[in-house]
Coordinates of C-alpha atoms in Angstrom, one line a residue:
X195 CA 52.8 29.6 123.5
X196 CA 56.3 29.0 121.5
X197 CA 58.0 32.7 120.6
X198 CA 60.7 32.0 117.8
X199 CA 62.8 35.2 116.8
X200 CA 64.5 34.5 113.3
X201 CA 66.2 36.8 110.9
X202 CA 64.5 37.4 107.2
X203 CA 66.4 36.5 104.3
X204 CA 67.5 40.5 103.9
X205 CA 68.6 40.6 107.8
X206 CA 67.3 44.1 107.9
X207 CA 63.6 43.5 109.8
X208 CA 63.5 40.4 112.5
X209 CA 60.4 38.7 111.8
X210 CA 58.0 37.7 115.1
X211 CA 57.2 33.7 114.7
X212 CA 53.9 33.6 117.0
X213 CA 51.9 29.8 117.3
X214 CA 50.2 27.3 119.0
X215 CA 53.3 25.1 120.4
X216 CA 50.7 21.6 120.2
X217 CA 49.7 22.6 116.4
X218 CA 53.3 22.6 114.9
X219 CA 54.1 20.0 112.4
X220 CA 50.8 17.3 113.1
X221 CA 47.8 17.4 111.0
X222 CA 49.1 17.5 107.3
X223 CA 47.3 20.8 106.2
X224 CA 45.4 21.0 102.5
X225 CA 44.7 24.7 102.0
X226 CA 47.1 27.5 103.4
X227 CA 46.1 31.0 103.2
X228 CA 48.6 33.2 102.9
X229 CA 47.6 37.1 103.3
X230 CA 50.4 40.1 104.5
X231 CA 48.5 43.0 106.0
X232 CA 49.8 46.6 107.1
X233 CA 47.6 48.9 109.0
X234 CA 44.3 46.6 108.8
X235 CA 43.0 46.9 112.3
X236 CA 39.7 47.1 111.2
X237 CA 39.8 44.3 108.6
X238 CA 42.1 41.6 110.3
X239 CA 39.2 40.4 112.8
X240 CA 36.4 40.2 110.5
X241 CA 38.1 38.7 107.7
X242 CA 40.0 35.8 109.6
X243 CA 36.4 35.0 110.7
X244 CA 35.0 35.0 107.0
X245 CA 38.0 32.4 105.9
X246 CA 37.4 30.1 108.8
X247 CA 33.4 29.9 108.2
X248 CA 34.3 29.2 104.1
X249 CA 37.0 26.8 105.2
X250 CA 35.3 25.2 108.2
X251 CA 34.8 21.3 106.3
X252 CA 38.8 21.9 105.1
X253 CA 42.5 21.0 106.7
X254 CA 43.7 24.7 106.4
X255 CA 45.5 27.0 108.4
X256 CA 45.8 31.0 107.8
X257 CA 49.6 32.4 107.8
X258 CA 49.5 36.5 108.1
X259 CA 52.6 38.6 108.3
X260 CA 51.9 41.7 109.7
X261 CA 54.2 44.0 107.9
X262 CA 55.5 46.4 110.3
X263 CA 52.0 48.0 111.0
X264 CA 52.0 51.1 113.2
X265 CA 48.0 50.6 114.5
X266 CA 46.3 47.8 116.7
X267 CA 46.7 45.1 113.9
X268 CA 49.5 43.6 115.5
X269 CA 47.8 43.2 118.9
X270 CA 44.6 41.7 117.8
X271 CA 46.4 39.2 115.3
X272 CA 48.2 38.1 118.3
X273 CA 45.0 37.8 120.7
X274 CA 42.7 36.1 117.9
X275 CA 46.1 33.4 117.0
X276 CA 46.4 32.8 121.1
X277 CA 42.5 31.8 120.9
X278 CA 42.7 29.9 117.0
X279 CA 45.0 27.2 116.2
X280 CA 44.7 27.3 112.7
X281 CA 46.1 31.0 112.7
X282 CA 49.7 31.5 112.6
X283 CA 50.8 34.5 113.0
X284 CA 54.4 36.6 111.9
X285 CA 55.5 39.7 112.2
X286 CA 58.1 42.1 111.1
X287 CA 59.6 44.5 113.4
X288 CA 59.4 47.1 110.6
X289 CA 57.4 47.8 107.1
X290 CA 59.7 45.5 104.3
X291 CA 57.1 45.7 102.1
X292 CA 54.5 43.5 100.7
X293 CA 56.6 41.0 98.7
X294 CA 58.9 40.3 101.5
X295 CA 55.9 39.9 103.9
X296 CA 54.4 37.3 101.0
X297 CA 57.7 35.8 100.8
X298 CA 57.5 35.4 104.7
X299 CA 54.4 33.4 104.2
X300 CA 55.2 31.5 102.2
X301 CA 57.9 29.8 103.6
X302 CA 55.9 29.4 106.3
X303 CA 53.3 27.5 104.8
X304 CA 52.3 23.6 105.0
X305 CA 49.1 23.2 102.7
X306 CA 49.5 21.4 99.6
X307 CA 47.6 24.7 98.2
X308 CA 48.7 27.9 98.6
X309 CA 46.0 30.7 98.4
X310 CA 47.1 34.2 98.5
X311 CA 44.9 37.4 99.2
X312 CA 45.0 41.0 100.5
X313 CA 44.3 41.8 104.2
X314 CA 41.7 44.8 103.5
X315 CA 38.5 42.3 102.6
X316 CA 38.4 43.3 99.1
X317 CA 38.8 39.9 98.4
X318 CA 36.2 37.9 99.4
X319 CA 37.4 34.9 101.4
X320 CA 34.3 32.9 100.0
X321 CA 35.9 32.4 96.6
X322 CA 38.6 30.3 97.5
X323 CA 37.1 27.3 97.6
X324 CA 36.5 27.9 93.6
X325 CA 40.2 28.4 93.2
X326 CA 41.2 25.3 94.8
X327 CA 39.2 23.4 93.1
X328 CA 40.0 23.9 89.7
X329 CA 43.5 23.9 90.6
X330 CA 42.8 20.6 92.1
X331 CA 42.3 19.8 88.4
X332 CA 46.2 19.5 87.8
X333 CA 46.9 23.2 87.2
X334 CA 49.8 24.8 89.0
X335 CA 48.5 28.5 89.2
X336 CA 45.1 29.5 89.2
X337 CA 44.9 33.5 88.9
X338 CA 41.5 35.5 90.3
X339 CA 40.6 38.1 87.2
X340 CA 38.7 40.6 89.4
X341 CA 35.2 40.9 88.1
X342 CA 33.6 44.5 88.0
X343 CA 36.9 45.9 90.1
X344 CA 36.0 48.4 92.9
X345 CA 38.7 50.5 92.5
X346 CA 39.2 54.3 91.4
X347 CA 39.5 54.0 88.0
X348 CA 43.0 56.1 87.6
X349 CA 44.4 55.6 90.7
X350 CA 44.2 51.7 90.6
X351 CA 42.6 50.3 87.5
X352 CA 44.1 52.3 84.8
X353 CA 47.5 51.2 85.9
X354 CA 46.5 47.7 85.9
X355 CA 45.4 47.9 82.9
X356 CA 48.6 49.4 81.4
X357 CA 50.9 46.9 83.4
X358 CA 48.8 43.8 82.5
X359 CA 49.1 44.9 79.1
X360 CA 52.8 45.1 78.9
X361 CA 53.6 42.0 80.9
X362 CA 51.7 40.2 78.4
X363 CA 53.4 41.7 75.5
X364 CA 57.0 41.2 77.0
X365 CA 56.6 38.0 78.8
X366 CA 54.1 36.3 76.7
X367 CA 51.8 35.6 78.9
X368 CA 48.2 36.4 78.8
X369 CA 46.3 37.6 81.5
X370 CA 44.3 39.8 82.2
X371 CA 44.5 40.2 85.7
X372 CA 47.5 39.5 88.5
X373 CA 46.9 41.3 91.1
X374 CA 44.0 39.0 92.7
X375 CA 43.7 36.5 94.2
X376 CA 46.0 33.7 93.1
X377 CA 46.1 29.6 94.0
X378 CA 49.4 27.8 93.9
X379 CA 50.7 24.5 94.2
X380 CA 52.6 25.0 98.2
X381 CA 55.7 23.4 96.7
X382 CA 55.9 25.9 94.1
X383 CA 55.1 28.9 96.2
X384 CA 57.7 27.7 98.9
X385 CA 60.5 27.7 96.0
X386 CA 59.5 31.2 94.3
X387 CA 62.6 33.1 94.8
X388 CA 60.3 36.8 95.7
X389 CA 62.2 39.8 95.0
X390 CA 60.9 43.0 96.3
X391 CA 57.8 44.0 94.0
X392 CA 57.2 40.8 92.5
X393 CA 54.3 40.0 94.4
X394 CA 52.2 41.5 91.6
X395 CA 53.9 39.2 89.2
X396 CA 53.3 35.9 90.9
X397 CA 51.6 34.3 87.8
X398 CA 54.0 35.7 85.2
X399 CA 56.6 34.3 86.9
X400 CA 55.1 30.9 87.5
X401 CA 54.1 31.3 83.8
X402 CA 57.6 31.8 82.6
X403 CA 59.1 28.8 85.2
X404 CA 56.6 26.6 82.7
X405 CA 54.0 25.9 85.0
X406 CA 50.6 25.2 83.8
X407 CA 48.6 28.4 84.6
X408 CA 45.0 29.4 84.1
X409 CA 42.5 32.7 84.8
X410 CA 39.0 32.6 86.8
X411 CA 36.6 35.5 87.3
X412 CA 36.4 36.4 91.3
X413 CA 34.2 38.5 92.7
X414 CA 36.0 42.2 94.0
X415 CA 34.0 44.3 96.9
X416 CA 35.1 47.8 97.5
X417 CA 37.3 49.4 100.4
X418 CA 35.1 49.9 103.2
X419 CA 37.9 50.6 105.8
X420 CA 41.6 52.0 106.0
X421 CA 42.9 53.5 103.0
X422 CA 44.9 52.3 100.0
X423 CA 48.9 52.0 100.3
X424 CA 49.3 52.3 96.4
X425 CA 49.9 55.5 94.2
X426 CA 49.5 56.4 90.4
X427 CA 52.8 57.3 89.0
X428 CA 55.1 55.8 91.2
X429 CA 53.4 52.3 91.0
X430 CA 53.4 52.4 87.3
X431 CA 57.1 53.3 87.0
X432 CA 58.0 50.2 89.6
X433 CA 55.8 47.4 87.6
X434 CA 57.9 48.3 84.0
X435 CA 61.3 48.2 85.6
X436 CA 59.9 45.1 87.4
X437 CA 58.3 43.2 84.4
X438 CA 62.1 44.2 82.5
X439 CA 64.1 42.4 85.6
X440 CA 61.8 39.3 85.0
X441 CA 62.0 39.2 81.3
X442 CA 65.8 39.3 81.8
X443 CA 65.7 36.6 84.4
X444 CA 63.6 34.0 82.4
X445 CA 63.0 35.0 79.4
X446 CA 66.8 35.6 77.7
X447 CA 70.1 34.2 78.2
X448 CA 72.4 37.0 79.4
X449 CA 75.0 36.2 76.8
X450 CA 72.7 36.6 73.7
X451 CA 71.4 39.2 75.7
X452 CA 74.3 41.1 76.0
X453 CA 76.5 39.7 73.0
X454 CA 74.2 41.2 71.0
X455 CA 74.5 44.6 72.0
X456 CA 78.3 43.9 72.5
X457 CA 78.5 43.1 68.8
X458 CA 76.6 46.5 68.0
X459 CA 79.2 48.2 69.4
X460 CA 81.9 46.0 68.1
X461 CA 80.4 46.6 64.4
X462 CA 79.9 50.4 65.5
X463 CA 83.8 50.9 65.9
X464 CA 84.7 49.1 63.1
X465 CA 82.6 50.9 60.8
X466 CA 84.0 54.7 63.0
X467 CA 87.5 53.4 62.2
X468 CA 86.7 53.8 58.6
X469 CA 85.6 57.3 58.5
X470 CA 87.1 60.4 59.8
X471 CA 85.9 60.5 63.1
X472 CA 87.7 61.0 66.4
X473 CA 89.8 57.9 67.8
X474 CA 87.4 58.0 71.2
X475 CA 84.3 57.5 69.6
X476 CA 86.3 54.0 68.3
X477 CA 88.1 53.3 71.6
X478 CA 84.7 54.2 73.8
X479 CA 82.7 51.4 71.1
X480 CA 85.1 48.8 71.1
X481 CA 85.6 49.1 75.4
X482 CA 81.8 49.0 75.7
X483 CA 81.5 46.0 73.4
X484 CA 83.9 44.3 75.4
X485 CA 81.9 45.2 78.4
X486 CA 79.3 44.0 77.3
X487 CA 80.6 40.7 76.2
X488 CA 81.7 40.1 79.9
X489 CA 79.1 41.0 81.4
X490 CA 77.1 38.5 78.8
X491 CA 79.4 35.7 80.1
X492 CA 79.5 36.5 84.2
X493 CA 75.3 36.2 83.6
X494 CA 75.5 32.8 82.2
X495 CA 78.1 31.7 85.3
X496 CA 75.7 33.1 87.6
X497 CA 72.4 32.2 86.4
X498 CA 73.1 28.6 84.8
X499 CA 72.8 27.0 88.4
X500 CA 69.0 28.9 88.7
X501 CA 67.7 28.0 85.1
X502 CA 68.3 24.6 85.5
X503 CA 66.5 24.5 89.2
X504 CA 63.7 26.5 87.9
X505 CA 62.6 24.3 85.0
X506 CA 63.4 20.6 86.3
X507 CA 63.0 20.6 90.2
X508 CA 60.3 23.2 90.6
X509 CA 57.7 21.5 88.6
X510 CA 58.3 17.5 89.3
X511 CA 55.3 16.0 89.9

């Protein structure tokens, strides 16, 4: 066995590199299945078993982060990846969350398709092989729409609902489920900068970095052990100010962005200077249009480097 102890990108959880020292770097590897789990115990076992049986004609290997969990998962992912080569297995010394454990994964990964799932066998492992194959048809995300979700309707479904719904109306794109399963091209997965609650905006953001996207209908099968790490209000609250960070990341160029606020402002003073208001109502516009302005100008020195790897080295052919 070969133990590798690395820093993650945040240097605030080490992350546990666990694998088979004679399977590193040989066999070039199609299909890479990418899945973070926390507190799965009763899960882990049964569904590594499921992806190996669906995947047993396929070059693939399973990557799962175990994200800090407090129960056995962590021991029995390290017994089943002594006794499997084609299951590699990482681990954080404390819960980052599931984002960073995805982002984990995925640089980890080798297959020239990336297929990402949750650990609590909701998703069944057999549909993979669907969404491999039509993105074998030249698409560079294909995203799972759960069919007939087996979720609580308020607690899980009604904020999917509302999220999907205003992701499509800011960013454009249209679908109607991201938080299932989802098939990537590996070179695009292994370049998606993750920040922390993107993971249930992997297809807007591929989307918006103009990759050719489409939506299948997947099967969903309801919890049948551990409990759900998600809330109502507090979920909802996260996905808006996400979905606003990623609209101002791809979507706008931060100098229109804020140059157009800054010349409200600016046109707000000037028009205070002509009536008998008070001078810090005029001073307080004009030094926030400035601000603005700046600000505007700092985005476009700091994000001119990203836009132009995003949109010509992410998606060569």
């Amino acid at each position: 066995m070969q133990k590798v102890f690395e820093f993650n990108r945040n240097k605030q959880s080490v992350v546990s590199y666990f694998s088979p020292e004679e399977q590193l770097f040989v066999d070039p590897i199609d299909i890479s299945v990418v899945i973070p789990v926390y507190n799965e115990e009763q899960a882990v076992r049964i569904l590594i078993e499921r992806i190996c049986k669906v995947l047993q004609r396929d070059v693939f290997e399973i990557v799962i982060v175990n994200d800090g969990s407090t129960d056995n998962t962590g021991q029995i992912l390290q017994e089943i990846s002594n006794n499997n080569t084609r299951v590699r297995y990482l681990a954080f010394t404390c819960n980052m969350g599931q984002s960073e454990a995805l982002f984990c994964g995925f640089q980890h990964s080798r297959g020239h398709y990336v297929v990402m799932m949750d650990g609590d066998l909701q998703n069944p492992p057999e549909d993979i092989i669907a969404l491999v194959d039509i993105a074998r048809q030249g698409y560079d995300l294909v995203s799972g729409e759960r069919n007939k979700r087996q979720d609580s309707f308020f607690i899980r479904k009604l904020p999917s609902i509302i999220a999907n719904w205003f992701i499509s109306k800011v960013m454009g794109c249209h679908f109607k489920d991201m938080g299932g399963m989802n098939c990537l091209r590996g070179d695009i997965a292994r370049k998606i900068a993750m920040k922390k609650g993107y993971h249930r905006l992997i297809p807007a953001i591929v989307h918006c970095m103009g990759g050719k996207t489409t939506e299948v209908s997947v099967s969903h099968a309801p919890r049948t052990t551990g409990v759900s790490k998600y809330g109502f209000f507090g979920r909802s609250l996260e996905v808006i100010l996400d979905v606003l960070v990623l609209w101002i990341t791809y979507r706008i160029r931060p100098l229109y962005f804020f140059g157009k606020s800054s010349l409200l402002f600016f046109a707000f003073g000037i028009f205070a200077m002509l009536w008998p208001l008070t001078s810090k109502i005029v001073i307080c516009s004009l030094v926030m249009a400035i601000v603005l302005f700046l600000v505007g100008i700092i985005g476009e020195f700091v994000g001119g480097s990203k836009s132009c790897r995003v949109f010509y080295d992410s998606f060569e052919k």
